[in-house]
Structures are given as structure tokens and as C-alpha cells.
RNA sequence: GGCGCUAUCGUCUAACGGUUAGGACGGAGCCCUCUCAAGGCUUAAAUACGGGUUCGAUUCCCGUUAGCGCUACCA
């Protein structure tokens, strides 16, 4: 049975890189009929926060992919200690009574890799037992094979054969002096116990994997398969971090900005992986069928955001495409809470009539607020009188157009075709081009020059609102502020 | 510093020894058109550098450079 896991630690929000790791795990599990396990790696009690845990769940739920089993490492401590104990009893680990070095220690100097402290590594067992029994705190360190050195090997599903000499692996900690397991121990212990068959995680773990191989070996467990994923980086090529790059690195930002979960998942899949068939817009089912580690890249991928554009243009485009692919009725249901959330108490029926007009013009759900604001607010946002002037015209022409529009619309049925017929007729009787007729009206009712098609807009806005706004525009013309 | 990983248009990527180096986003231009979108068409834009191997290298090998990661009693 194929089993994969996603193991976030609750020390921050859900990062988009983590989200992608989750997605690839999920895809691989679904592709092969395996199980997707969510494991909260919360052994760092100092840094864990409840908010972080909540934000991770929020993000994962929004992704809408789900998982099959769920665990929390902090509930499995006894099991981790048992494995540490077993390794210790085999003589493959030793107690290190050196006081914990806070911050940066002298170990990792410019001199090279710190490997071990011989005094502790070679401490006679009786003395070690005596000091432990006396209650002296100690960390448990893995006794990395030194003599002879040997190559630790594994084959990565993405990166291929990997090897590293034990001469370059330090005696890493298994247990902290407070008795808590370290990430390395807890992770491996749980991977064994949960019978994880494939470990799929970020490439930043690739060097840790050699240590893990050592642990699996010491515990007498079979080695799982490994697949490391290239990292997501910012345009400046550095690792995405909230501190440096802001909220764009958090999954909830995408949710709150009006991304559709599926479009977002689609985007993340395309960063660092390719279906190799030139297809980009992929349904969840297609993603499952097409996913393979063969298509995973080995180099870091840039998420191309900027100050001007906070989201990767491709993510935005994918989202716009997904929005347009939605049935207007479905889209309307998604748009309603966005509009209401912004403080406009509109009715579902009204939203349903607006939706077809904004559908092709919004890239994110939240764009509805700017693209369709004149549908929601009673009073238009302030605009410059000059905006009312049509092409090749002047304020006087704007005035004549609006007066004529007022008369015409007062006597016209508010349906698309009737509006078009009478407004075109009006432009003819004024002896001007249709465009010159429409422009001032558009600005008068929408408050700006770019808006959805005029007749449909008027139809949705209705006669009284339309006439009132035209009246206000005329007033504005007479008393420019 | 040590160890590891990586290197194709601005970005995401295809080409797993032989292609005019392909696609997408974004950009530019044109068309459509009541504005804006959407749509259609066109276009600019890449194999980091230097050596090999080979009849032939984006592709294989070595080196250089650059970037990233690990080097915690964080994960």
C-alpha cells in the first residue's frame, strides 16, 4: 500500500511552497490509489502556536483536496523515545552531557563541519550511566560511523542516485536534553510506524536524508522511497519568506484575494513540474492522471510577483480562465459574499444579473469590487467632469448628449435591444457618432470611461438609477467643482 | 569554510545526440468593437562560460562562474 505524508510544523502560516508539497503528495497518492496522511510535526514546543496550526488547517481546507489520516507528533512522544532507546541500547547513540549551546555555537565555524565531541562520544558507559542516574541533563546523539568512513546512499525519485560520506555528517541529536525528540528522530520514527512508503518533501531536506537513512538503518527499518521537490523562490532568487516578501507567501492571501482553489492548485502544479504535453489548464482529474516524478524539475522555480503585481501573472491568468469557465450561476454564488463582505448588502438576484457583465472582466473574485462598483454603491465615486466629454467633442456637446439621453431613456423600455435602438437613434438625430453618444452616458452612469457594455449595464442598473445619474452628471456639468 | 543540489526566452517550461530550439504567461502590433474585457492573427525574446567525447551537442563528461540548500538539543 502506497502511503505518503505531508508534515508541516505549526510554527508559521501555511506557506505556498508547503502547499505545493502537500499537493504533490496528494496527487501521487491519488494517482496510485494510496493514502494521504497529514501529520503535524509539533515537537518544537517553544515555537509552536495555536494560530499557526489554525492557519495551516485553514489553508489546507481551502485547497479542498482532503486527506485520509491525521496525526500529531506530540501525541506520539513515547513511541519516539522508545525508538531512541532502542538505538541507544544497540550502542548506535550516546549521551552528550555538554550544556546546550544557545544561538550560534562554535561548532559551525568557518573551520569546517563539526563532527562530534570525542569526550562525549567515547565517554565510558558506566560513567555515562552514573551521570544520567545523577540527573545530569544530556542530549542523545547518533553515533555516525567513523572508522571506517562510508558512503551513505539512496536513490531519489527526482534527483537520482545520491551519496555522501559519513565524514561529512556530524553526530546529530536524536533527543534534546529536555527529553523531547528532535525532528530527525520524530520524523523517522513516525515514518516507520505509519508505514510511509514514499517521503515527498522539499529539496531543503535532501542533505537531511542521509541522516535519516542512518536512523532507518539503526532502527532496522526498511528504507522508504524518497522524492525531493525543487524549492519555490522569489524573483530575487531567495527562499520565499514572509519577512522579506510579504503576504504573497501565505496561502490564505490567495484565498482572501479571490483565487479559486482549483486555479491556485493548477498554478502550483505548473511550478516545478510539467505534464510535458504543452497543456496548462488541467482539471483535478487530469492532474491526477498526469502526475509523475519524471516531470518534476530539479532546479528552483521563481514565483514571479512584484510590488506592482503581487501575484504571479500566470496564476492570475489561470484564475481568470477558471472564472470564465464557471457557470454564471456558480460564479454569482461566489461573488455574492465578496460584495457583501465589502459592505454592500445586495440581493442574490441582483448579483446574478451583474455576474454575466463582470465575468470576463475580473481575474480575481475581488476584482468585482472595482470592476462593478457602480452596480453596488448608491453614489458614484467622484469623477472629473472632463471625463464626460466625448471624443472630438467638448463640454457643450457632453451637455447636449446627456440632455438628449435623459429624454430618450425616460421614454425607453429598459431592455438591451430597445436601449440600443433608441440610443443609436438619438445619436443620429444629434448628428453625432454612436460612440460619442455612448461615452458621456457611460461615464455618467458608471463614473468612468471603461466599463461593461453600455446597454446591458443600463438594463441591470434600471431606469430610475440611470436617469438619476444622468441628471447628476448634467448638474455637475453646470456647476463644475 | 565544508558538503550537497542546480543552470533553455523576463517568468513557468518542452526538446531525454540530429528541430528553423516548441508551448504558455507577460510585452509589442494588428483585427474585431459603444469603452474595457474576451476572442483571432502577427511579432520580439533563451540553451551561463570554457574545455572535452562525438560525424554531430541544449542533451554526455570535466572545469569555471553564479544561485540555492544543509552545516541547531528548528523543522
Coordinates of C-alpha atoms (C1' of nucleotides) in Angstrom, one line a residue:
Chain A
X1 CA 0.0 0.0 0.0
X2 CA 1.4 3.3 -1.1
X3 CA 1.4 5.8 1.8
X4 CA 2.6 9.4 1.7
X5 CA 2.5 12.2 4.2
X6 CA 2.6 15.9 4.5
X7 CA 4.2 17.0 7.7
X8 CA 4.0 20.7 8.5
X9 CA 5.3 22.2 11.7
X10 CA 2.9 24.7 13.3
X11 CA 5.5 27.5 13.6
X12 CA 4.0 29.8 10.9
X13 CA 1.2 30.3 8.4
X14 CA 0.8 27.8 5.5
X15 CA 3.5 28.7 3.0
X16 CA 2.8 28.3 -0.7
X17 CA 5.8 26.1 -1.0
X18 CA 4.4 23.8 1.6
X19 CA 1.1 23.9 -0.1
X20 CA 2.8 22.6 -3.3
X21 CA 4.5 19.8 -1.3
X22 CA 1.1 18.9 0.0
X23 CA -0.4 18.9 -3.5
X24 CA 2.3 16.7 -5.0
X25 CA 1.9 14.2 -2.2
X26 CA -1.8 14.2 -2.6
X27 CA -1.5 13.8 -6.4
X28 CA 0.9 10.9 -6.0
X29 CA -1.4 9.2 -3.5
X30 CA -4.4 9.6 -5.7
X31 CA -2.6 8.6 -8.8
X32 CA -1.6 5.3 -7.3
X33 CA -4.6 4.7 -5.0
X34 CA -2.5 5.3 -1.9
X35 CA -3.2 7.0 1.4
X36 CA -2.5 10.7 2.1
X37 CA -1.5 11.3 5.7
X38 CA -1.4 14.7 7.4
X39 CA 1.0 14.7 10.3
X40 CA 1.5 17.8 12.4
X41 CA 5.2 17.9 13.3
X42 CA 4.9 19.8 16.5
X43 CA 7.9 18.6 18.6
X44 CA 9.3 22.1 18.9
X45 CA 7.1 23.2 21.8
X46 CA 8.9 26.5 22.0
X47 CA 7.9 27.7 18.6
X48 CA 4.5 26.1 18.1
X49 CA 1.5 28.3 18.1
X50 CA -2.2 27.6 18.0
X51 CA -2.8 30.4 15.4
X52 CA -0.2 28.8 13.2
X53 CA -1.9 25.4 13.4
X54 CA -5.3 27.0 12.7
X55 CA -3.9 28.9 9.6
X56 CA -2.4 25.6 8.3
X57 CA -5.7 23.9 8.6
X58 CA -7.5 26.9 7.0
X59 CA -5.1 26.8 4.1
X60 CA -5.4 23.1 3.6
X61 CA -9.2 23.1 3.8
X62 CA -9.3 25.9 1.3
X63 CA -7.2 23.8 -1.1
X64 CA -10.1 21.4 -1.0
X65 CA -8.2 18.3 -1.6
X66 CA -8.6 16.5 1.7
X67 CA -6.5 13.8 3.4
X68 CA -7.1 10.3 4.7
X69 CA -5.5 10.1 8.1
X70 CA -4.3 12.7 10.6
X71 CA -1.7 12.5 13.4
X72 CA 0.1 14.8 15.7
X73 CA 3.6 14.1 16.7
X74 CA 3.3 15.5 20.2
X75 CA 0.8 12.6 20.9
X76 CA 3.4 10.0 19.9
X77 CA 6.3 11.0 22.1
X78 CA 6.5 7.7 23.9
X79 CA 7.0 6.0 20.6
X80 CA 9.8 8.3 19.6
X81 CA 11.6 7.8 22.9
X82 CA 11.3 4.1 22.5
X83 CA 13.0 4.2 19.2
X84 CA 15.7 6.4 20.6
X85 CA 16.1 4.0 23.4
X86 CA 16.4 1.0 21.0
X87 CA 19.1 2.8 19.1
X88 CA 20.9 3.7 22.3
X89 CA 20.8 0.1 23.5
X90 CA 22.4 -1.1 20.3
X91 CA 25.2 1.3 21.0
X92 CA 24.4 3.4 18.0
X93 CA 23.8 6.5 20.0
X94 CA 25.4 8.1 23.0
X95 CA 24.7 10.6 25.8
X96 CA 26.1 14.1 25.3
X97 CA 26.3 16.0 28.6
X98 CA 27.6 19.2 27.0
X99 CA 25.3 22.0 28.0
X100 CA 23.1 23.1 25.1
X101 CA 24.7 25.9 23.3
X102 CA 22.1 28.7 22.7
X103 CA 22.2 30.6 19.5
X104 CA 25.2 30.0 17.3
X105 CA 27.7 27.7 18.7
X106 CA 31.4 27.4 18.0
X107 CA 30.6 24.1 16.2
X108 CA 29.6 25.6 13.0
X109 CA 32.6 27.9 12.5
X110 CA 34.4 28.7 9.3
X111 CA 36.8 25.9 10.1
X112 CA 34.6 23.3 8.6
X113 CA 32.0 20.8 9.7
X114 CA 31.7 20.0 13.3
X115 CA 31.5 16.2 13.6
X116 CA 31.5 15.3 17.3
X117 CA 32.9 15.8 20.7
X118 CA 35.3 12.9 21.4
X119 CA 35.0 13.3 25.1
X120 CA 31.3 12.6 25.0
X121 CA 31.3 10.1 22.1
X122 CA 33.9 8.0 23.9
X123 CA 32.6 8.5 27.4
X124 CA 32.7 5.1 29.1
X125 CA 29.2 3.6 29.5
X126 CA 29.5 3.3 33.3
X127 CA 30.3 7.0 33.7
X128 CA 27.5 7.9 31.2
X129 CA 25.0 5.8 33.2
X130 CA 26.2 7.3 36.5
X131 CA 25.9 10.9 35.3
X132 CA 22.5 10.2 33.8
X133 CA 21.3 8.5 37.0
X134 CA 22.5 11.5 39.0
X135 CA 20.1 13.5 37.0
X136 CA 22.6 15.4 34.8
X137 CA 20.8 16.5 31.6
X138 CA 22.0 15.2 28.3
X139 CA 21.2 15.1 24.6
X140 CA 21.2 11.8 22.8
X141 CA 23.4 11.9 19.8
X142 CA 23.6 9.4 16.9
X143 CA 26.9 7.7 16.7
X144 CA 27.7 8.2 13.0
X145 CA 30.1 5.5 11.7
X146 CA 33.6 7.0 11.7
X147 CA 36.0 4.2 11.3
X148 CA 35.9 3.3 8.6
X149 CA 34.0 6.1 6.9
X150 CA 31.5 5.0 4.5
X151 CA 29.2 6.4 1.8
X152 CA 25.6 6.7 2.7
X153 CA 23.4 6.2 -0.4
X154 CA 19.9 6.5 -1.6
X155 CA 18.2 7.0 -4.9
X156 CA 15.9 10.0 -5.1
X157 CA 12.9 9.7 -7.4
X158 CA 13.6 13.2 -8.7
X159 CA 17.3 13.8 -8.2
X160 CA 18.6 10.3 -8.9
X161 CA 21.4 8.5 -7.0
X162 CA 22.7 10.4 -4.0
X163 CA 25.8 9.7 -1.9
X164 CA 27.5 11.4 1.0
X165 CA 30.5 10.3 3.1
X166 CA 29.9 9.8 6.8
X167 CA 33.0 12.0 7.2
X168 CA 30.7 14.9 6.3
X169 CA 27.9 14.0 8.6
X170 CA 28.0 15.2 12.2
X171 CA 26.8 13.3 15.2
X172 CA 23.3 14.8 15.1
X173 CA 20.9 14.9 18.1
X174 CA 18.1 12.4 18.5
X175 CA 16.8 13.7 21.8
X176 CA 17.1 17.1 23.3
X177 CA 18.3 17.5 26.9
X178 CA 14.6 18.1 27.9
X179 CA 13.8 14.6 26.6
X180 CA 11.9 15.9 23.5
X181 CA 12.8 14.2 20.2
X182 CA 14.4 16.2 17.5
X183 CA 12.8 16.5 14.1
X184 CA 15.1 13.8 12.7
X185 CA 14.2 11.2 15.2
X186 CA 10.5 12.0 15.4
X187 CA 10.1 12.2 11.7
X188 CA 11.8 8.9 11.0
X189 CA 10.1 7.1 13.9
X190 CA 6.7 8.2 12.7
X191 CA 7.5 7.4 9.1
X192 CA 8.4 3.9 10.2
X193 CA 5.4 3.5 12.4
X194 CA 2.9 5.0 10.0
X195 CA 4.4 2.8 7.3
X196 CA 5.1 5.7 5.0
X197 CA 6.3 4.3 1.7
X198 CA 7.3 7.5 -0.1
X199 CA 8.7 10.6 1.5
X200 CA 7.9 13.5 -0.7
X201 CA 9.3 16.8 0.6
X202 CA 11.2 20.0 -0.2
X203 CA 14.7 19.8 -1.6
X204 CA 15.9 21.6 1.5
X205 CA 15.7 18.2 3.2
X206 CA 17.9 16.4 0.7
X207 CA 21.0 16.5 2.9
X208 CA 19.0 15.6 6.0
X209 CA 18.0 12.4 4.2
X210 CA 21.5 10.9 4.7
X211 CA 20.9 11.3 8.4
X212 CA 17.5 9.7 8.1
X213 CA 18.9 6.8 6.2
X214 CA 21.2 6.2 9.1
X215 CA 18.3 6.3 11.5
X216 CA 16.2 3.9 9.5
X217 CA 19.1 1.6 9.3
X218 CA 19.8 1.8 13.0
X219 CA 16.2 1.1 13.8
X220 CA 16.3 -1.9 11.5
X221 CA 13.5 -0.5 9.3
X222 CA 13.2 -0.7 5.5
X223 CA 14.1 2.4 3.7
X224 CA 11.1 4.3 2.2
X225 CA 11.4 5.8 -1.3
X226 CA 12.4 9.5 -1.4
X227 CA 11.3 12.2 -3.7
X228 CA 12.6 15.7 -3.2
X229 CA 11.0 18.7 -4.8
X230 CA 12.7 21.9 -6.1
X231 CA 12.1 24.9 -3.9
X232 CA 9.9 27.8 -4.7
X233 CA 11.9 31.1 -4.7
X234 CA 11.2 34.8 -5.0
X235 CA 12.2 36.8 -8.1
X236 CA 15.4 37.8 -6.2
X237 CA 16.1 34.1 -6.1
X238 CA 15.9 33.8 -2.4
X239 CA 13.7 31.5 -0.4
X240 CA 10.2 32.8 0.0
X241 CA 9.8 34.4 3.4
X242 CA 7.1 36.4 4.9
X243 CA 9.6 38.8 6.4
X244 CA 11.3 39.6 3.0
X245 CA 8.4 39.1 0.6
X246 CA 5.3 39.8 2.5
X247 CA 1.9 38.1 2.5
X248 CA 2.3 36.6 -1.1
X249 CA 4.0 33.6 0.5
X250 CA 0.9 32.7 2.5
X251 CA -1.8 30.5 1.1
X252 CA -4.6 32.4 2.8
X253 CA -3.6 35.6 1.0
X254 CA -4.6 33.9 -2.3
X255 CA -7.8 32.8 -0.8
X256 CA -8.6 36.3 0.5
X257 CA -7.8 37.9 -2.8
X258 CA -10.3 35.9 -4.7
X259 CA -8.4 33.0 -6.2
X260 CA -10.3 29.9 -6.9
X261 CA -8.8 26.9 -5.1
X262 CA -8.6 24.8 -8.2
X263 CA -6.9 27.5 -10.2
X264 CA -4.4 28.0 -7.4
X265 CA -3.6 24.3 -7.2
X266 CA -3.3 24.2 -11.0
X267 CA -0.8 27.1 -10.8
X268 CA 1.3 25.5 -8.1
X269 CA 1.4 22.2 -10.0
X270 CA 2.9 24.1 -13.0
X271 CA 5.8 25.5 -10.9
X272 CA 8.4 22.8 -10.8
X273 CA 6.5 20.2 -12.7
X274 CA 5.4 19.7 -16.3
X275 CA 2.9 17.3 -17.8
X276 CA 5.1 17.5 -20.9
X277 CA 2.2 17.8 -23.3
X278 CA 2.0 21.6 -23.5
X279 CA -1.2 21.6 -21.6
X280 CA -1.5 24.1 -18.8
X281 CA -5.1 24.3 -17.8
X282 CA -5.6 21.0 -16.1
X283 CA -8.6 19.7 -14.1
X284 CA -8.0 17.9 -10.9
X285 CA -8.7 14.6 -12.6
X286 CA -6.2 15.3 -15.3
X287 CA -3.6 16.4 -12.8
X288 CA -4.0 13.1 -11.0
X289 CA -3.7 11.1 -14.2
X290 CA -0.7 13.0 -15.5
X291 CA 1.3 13.4 -12.3
X292 CA 4.7 11.7 -12.1
X293 CA 8.0 12.4 -10.5
X294 CA 9.6 12.2 -14.0
X295 CA 8.0 15.5 -14.8
X296 CA 9.4 17.2 -11.7
X297 CA 12.2 19.7 -12.3
X298 CA 15.4 19.8 -10.3
X299 CA 16.1 23.5 -10.2
X300 CA 14.3 26.1 -8.1
X301 CA 11.4 27.8 -9.6
X302 CA 10.6 31.5 -9.3
X303 CA 7.2 32.7 -8.3
X304 CA 7.1 35.8 -10.3
X305 CA 5.5 38.5 -8.2
X306 CA 6.4 42.2 -7.9
X307 CA 5.4 45.3 -6.0
X308 CA 3.4 46.3 -9.0
X309 CA 1.7 42.9 -9.3
X310 CA 1.6 41.0 -6.1
X311 CA 0.7 37.7 -7.8
X312 CA 2.4 35.7 -10.5
X313 CA 0.8 36.7 -13.8
X314 CA 0.3 33.1 -14.7
X315 CA -1.6 32.4 -11.5
X316 CA -3.8 35.4 -12.2
X317 CA -4.4 34.3 -15.8
X318 CA -5.2 30.7 -14.8
X319 CA -7.6 32.1 -12.3
X320 CA -9.3 34.4 -14.9
X321 CA -9.6 31.4 -17.1
X322 CA -11.2 29.4 -14.3
X323 CA -13.6 32.2 -13.5
X324 CA -14.7 32.4 -17.2
X325 CA -15.1 28.6 -17.3
X326 CA -17.5 28.8 -14.4
X327 CA -21.2 28.8 -15.0
X328 CA -22.6 32.3 -14.3
X329 CA -24.9 31.0 -11.7
X330 CA -22.0 29.3 -9.8
X331 CA -19.9 32.4 -10.2
X332 CA -22.6 34.6 -8.9
X333 CA -22.8 32.5 -5.7
X334 CA -19.0 33.0 -5.2
X335 CA -19.2 36.7 -5.9
X336 CA -22.1 37.5 -3.5
X337 CA -20.1 37.1 -0.3
X338 CA -17.2 39.1 -1.7
X339 CA -19.5 42.0 -2.4
X340 CA -21.4 41.7 0.8
X341 CA -18.2 41.4 2.7
X342 CA -17.2 44.7 1.3
X343 CA -20.3 46.3 2.9
X344 CA -22.8 46.2 0.0
X345 CA -26.0 44.5 1.1
X346 CA -27.1 43.4 -2.3
X347 CA -29.6 40.6 -3.1
X348 CA -28.7 37.3 -4.8
X349 CA -31.0 38.1 -7.8
X350 CA -29.2 41.4 -8.4
X351 CA -25.8 39.7 -8.2
X352 CA -27.0 37.1 -10.7
X353 CA -27.8 39.9 -13.2
X354 CA -24.5 41.6 -12.7
X355 CA -22.4 38.5 -12.9
X356 CA -22.5 38.0 -16.7
X357 CA -21.3 41.6 -17.1
X358 CA -18.3 41.2 -14.9
X359 CA -17.4 37.6 -15.6
X360 CA -15.0 38.3 -18.5
X361 CA -13.5 41.3 -16.8
X362 CA -12.4 40.0 -13.5
X363 CA -9.2 38.0 -12.9
X364 CA -9.7 37.5 -9.2
X365 CA -13.1 37.3 -7.4
X366 CA -12.2 40.5 -5.5
X367 CA -11.9 42.4 -8.8
X368 CA -15.7 42.5 -8.8
X369 CA -15.4 45.3 -6.3
X370 CA -13.6 47.6 -8.6
X371 CA -15.0 46.4 -11.9
X372 CA -18.6 46.5 -10.8
X373 CA -18.6 49.1 -8.0
X374 CA -21.2 51.3 -9.7
X375 CA -23.6 48.5 -9.5
X376 CA -23.3 48.4 -5.7
X377 CA -22.9 51.9 -4.5
X378 CA -25.7 54.4 -4.4
X379 CA -23.5 57.4 -5.0
X380 CA -20.9 57.1 -7.7
X381 CA -17.2 57.6 -6.7
X382 CA -16.1 61.1 -7.7
X383 CA -15.0 61.6 -11.2
X384 CA -13.7 64.5 -13.2
X385 CA -16.2 66.5 -15.3
X386 CA -13.8 66.3 -18.2
X387 CA -14.4 62.6 -18.3
X388 CA -17.9 63.3 -19.6
X389 CA -16.6 64.9 -22.8
X390 CA -16.8 62.6 -25.7
X391 CA -14.1 62.0 -28.3
X392 CA -13.8 65.1 -30.6
X393 CA -16.3 66.9 -28.5
X394 CA -16.4 69.5 -25.7
X395 CA -18.4 70.2 -22.6
X396 CA -21.2 71.7 -24.6
X397 CA -21.6 68.5 -26.6
X398 CA -21.5 66.5 -23.4
X399 CA -24.4 68.6 -22.1
X400 CA -26.4 68.1 -25.3
X401 CA -25.8 64.4 -25.3
X402 CA -26.8 64.0 -21.7
X403 CA -30.0 66.1 -22.0
X404 CA -30.9 64.0 -25.1
X405 CA -30.0 60.8 -23.3
X406 CA -32.2 61.8 -20.4
X407 CA -35.2 62.4 -22.6
X408 CA -34.6 59.2 -24.6
X409 CA -34.1 56.9 -21.7
X410 CA -37.2 58.3 -19.9
X411 CA -39.2 57.1 -22.8
X412 CA -37.5 53.8 -23.5
X413 CA -38.1 50.3 -22.3
X414 CA -35.1 49.2 -20.3
X415 CA -34.1 46.1 -22.3
X416 CA -30.9 45.7 -24.2
X417 CA -32.3 45.9 -27.7
X418 CA -34.7 48.7 -27.0
X419 CA -32.0 50.7 -25.4
X420 CA -29.6 50.1 -28.2
X421 CA -32.2 51.1 -30.8
X422 CA -33.3 54.3 -29.1
X423 CA -29.8 55.4 -28.1
X424 CA -28.5 54.9 -31.7
X425 CA -31.5 56.7 -32.9
X426 CA -30.7 59.6 -30.5
X427 CA -27.2 59.8 -31.8
X428 CA -28.4 60.1 -35.3
X429 CA -30.9 62.9 -34.5
X430 CA -28.0 64.7 -32.8
X431 CA -25.9 64.2 -35.9
X432 CA -23.0 62.5 -34.0
X433 CA -21.4 59.2 -34.0
X434 CA -22.8 56.5 -31.8
X435 CA -19.6 56.3 -29.8
X436 CA -19.8 60.0 -29.0
X437 CA -23.3 59.4 -27.7
X438 CA -22.4 56.4 -25.6
X439 CA -19.3 57.8 -23.9
X440 CA -20.9 60.6 -21.8
X441 CA -23.7 58.2 -20.8
X442 CA -21.2 55.6 -19.7
X443 CA -19.3 58.0 -17.6
X444 CA -22.5 59.4 -16.2
X445 CA -23.8 56.0 -15.0
X446 CA -20.6 54.2 -14.3
X447 CA -18.4 57.0 -13.2
X448 CA -15.6 56.1 -15.5
X449 CA -14.7 55.5 -19.1
X450 CA -14.1 51.8 -19.0
X451 CA -17.0 49.6 -18.1
X452 CA -19.0 46.7 -19.3
X453 CA -21.1 47.1 -22.4
X454 CA -23.5 50.1 -22.1
X455 CA -26.9 48.7 -22.9
X456 CA -26.6 45.7 -20.6
X457 CA -25.3 47.9 -17.9
X458 CA -28.2 50.3 -18.2
X459 CA -30.6 47.4 -18.3
X460 CA -29.2 46.0 -15.0
X461 CA -29.0 49.4 -13.4
X462 CA -32.6 50.2 -14.2
X463 CA -34.3 53.3 -15.4
X464 CA -34.5 55.3 -12.2
X465 CA -30.9 54.9 -11.2
X466 CA -29.7 55.6 -14.7
X467 CA -31.8 58.7 -15.1
X468 CA -30.8 59.9 -11.7
X469 CA -27.1 59.6 -12.5
X470 CA -27.5 61.3 -15.8
X471 CA -29.3 64.1 -14.0
X472 CA -26.4 64.4 -11.6
X473 CA -23.9 64.4 -14.4
X474 CA -25.8 67.3 -16.0
X475 CA -25.7 69.2 -12.7
X476 CA -22.0 68.5 -12.5
X477 CA -21.6 70.0 -15.9
X478 CA -23.3 73.2 -14.9
X479 CA -21.5 73.6 -11.6
X480 CA -18.1 72.1 -12.1
X481 CA -16.4 71.6 -8.7
Chain B
rG1 C1' 34.8 27.4 5.2
rG2 C1' 32.9 22.1 4.4
rC3 C1' 29.2 19.1 2.0
rG4 C1' 25.2 18.7 -1.4
rC5 C1' 21.9 20.3 -5.4
rU6 C1' 21.0 23.2 -9.8
rA7 C1' 21.8 26.1 -14.6
rU8 C1' 16.9 26.7 -22.0
rC9 C1' 13.3 33.4 -23.8
rG10 C1' 11.7 38.4 -18.3
rU11 C1' 8.8 34.1 -15.8
rC12 C1' 6.9 28.8 -15.9
rU13 C1' 8.5 25.1 -19.1
rA14 C1' 9.2 21.3 -24.0
rA15 C1' 13.0 19.1 -26.7
rC16 C1' 15.9 12.6 -22.8
rG17 C1' 22.8 13.2 -29.6
rG18 C1' 20.5 15.3 -35.4
rU19 C1' 14.3 20.5 -34.5
rU20 C1' 14.1 26.9 -38.5
rA21 C1' 15.3 25.2 -30.0
rG22 C1' 8.4 24.3 -29.3
rG23 C1' 4.4 26.0 -26.0
rA24 C1' 2.3 29.2 -22.2
rC25 C1' 2.1 33.8 -19.3
rG26 C1' 3.6 38.6 -19.7
rG27 C1' 5.3 42.5 -23.6
rA28 C1' 4.6 44.8 -28.6
rG29 C1' 1.5 45.4 -33.1
rC30 C1' -2.9 44.4 -36.0
rC31 C1' -8.1 42.8 -36.4
rC32 C1' -13.0 42.7 -34.0
rU33 C1' -15.7 46.6 -31.4
rC34 C1' -20.1 51.6 -27.9
rU35 C1' -15.3 52.0 -23.9
rC36 C1' -13.0 47.9 -21.2
rA37 C1' -12.5 43.0 -21.4
rA38 C1' -12.9 38.4 -24.1
rG39 C1' -11.6 36.3 -28.9
rG40 C1' -8.5 36.0 -33.5
rC41 C1' -3.8 36.9 -36.1
rU42 C1' 1.3 38.6 -36.1
rU43 C1' 5.8 39.7 -33.6
rA44 C1' 10.3 40.4 -30.3
rA45 C1' 12.7 37.2 -26.7
rA46 C1' 16.7 31.7 -24.4
rU47 C1' 20.5 26.9 -24.4
rA48 C1' 25.7 31.0 -18.3
rC49 C1' 31.1 30.5 -19.7
rG50 C1' 35.4 27.3 -21.2
rG51 C1' 37.2 22.7 -22.4
rG52 C1' 36.5 17.8 -24.0
rU53 C1' 33.7 13.0 -26.2
rU54 C1' 31.2 12.5 -31.0
rC55 C1' 30.3 12.8 -37.9
rG56 C1' 27.0 15.9 -34.9
rA57 C1' 25.8 18.6 -28.7
rU58 C1' 20.6 22.2 -25.1
rU59 C1' 21.2 17.0 -24.3
rC60 C1' 27.1 13.0 -22.1
rC61 C1' 32.0 14.2 -19.2
rC62 C1' 35.3 17.8 -16.7
rG63 C1' 36.3 22.7 -15.1
rU64 C1' 34.8 27.9 -14.1
rU65 C1' 31.1 31.1 -12.7
rA66 C1' 26.5 32.0 -10.4
rG67 C1' 22.4 30.7 -7.4
rC68 C1' 20.1 27.7 -3.8
rG69 C1' 20.2 24.3 0.4
rC70 C1' 22.3 21.8 4.7
rU71 C1' 26.1 22.5 8.1
rA72 C1' 21.0 23.8 15.7
rC73 C1' 19.5 20.0 21.7
rC74 C1' 14.5 24.4 14.3
rA75 C1' 11.6 21.8 11.2

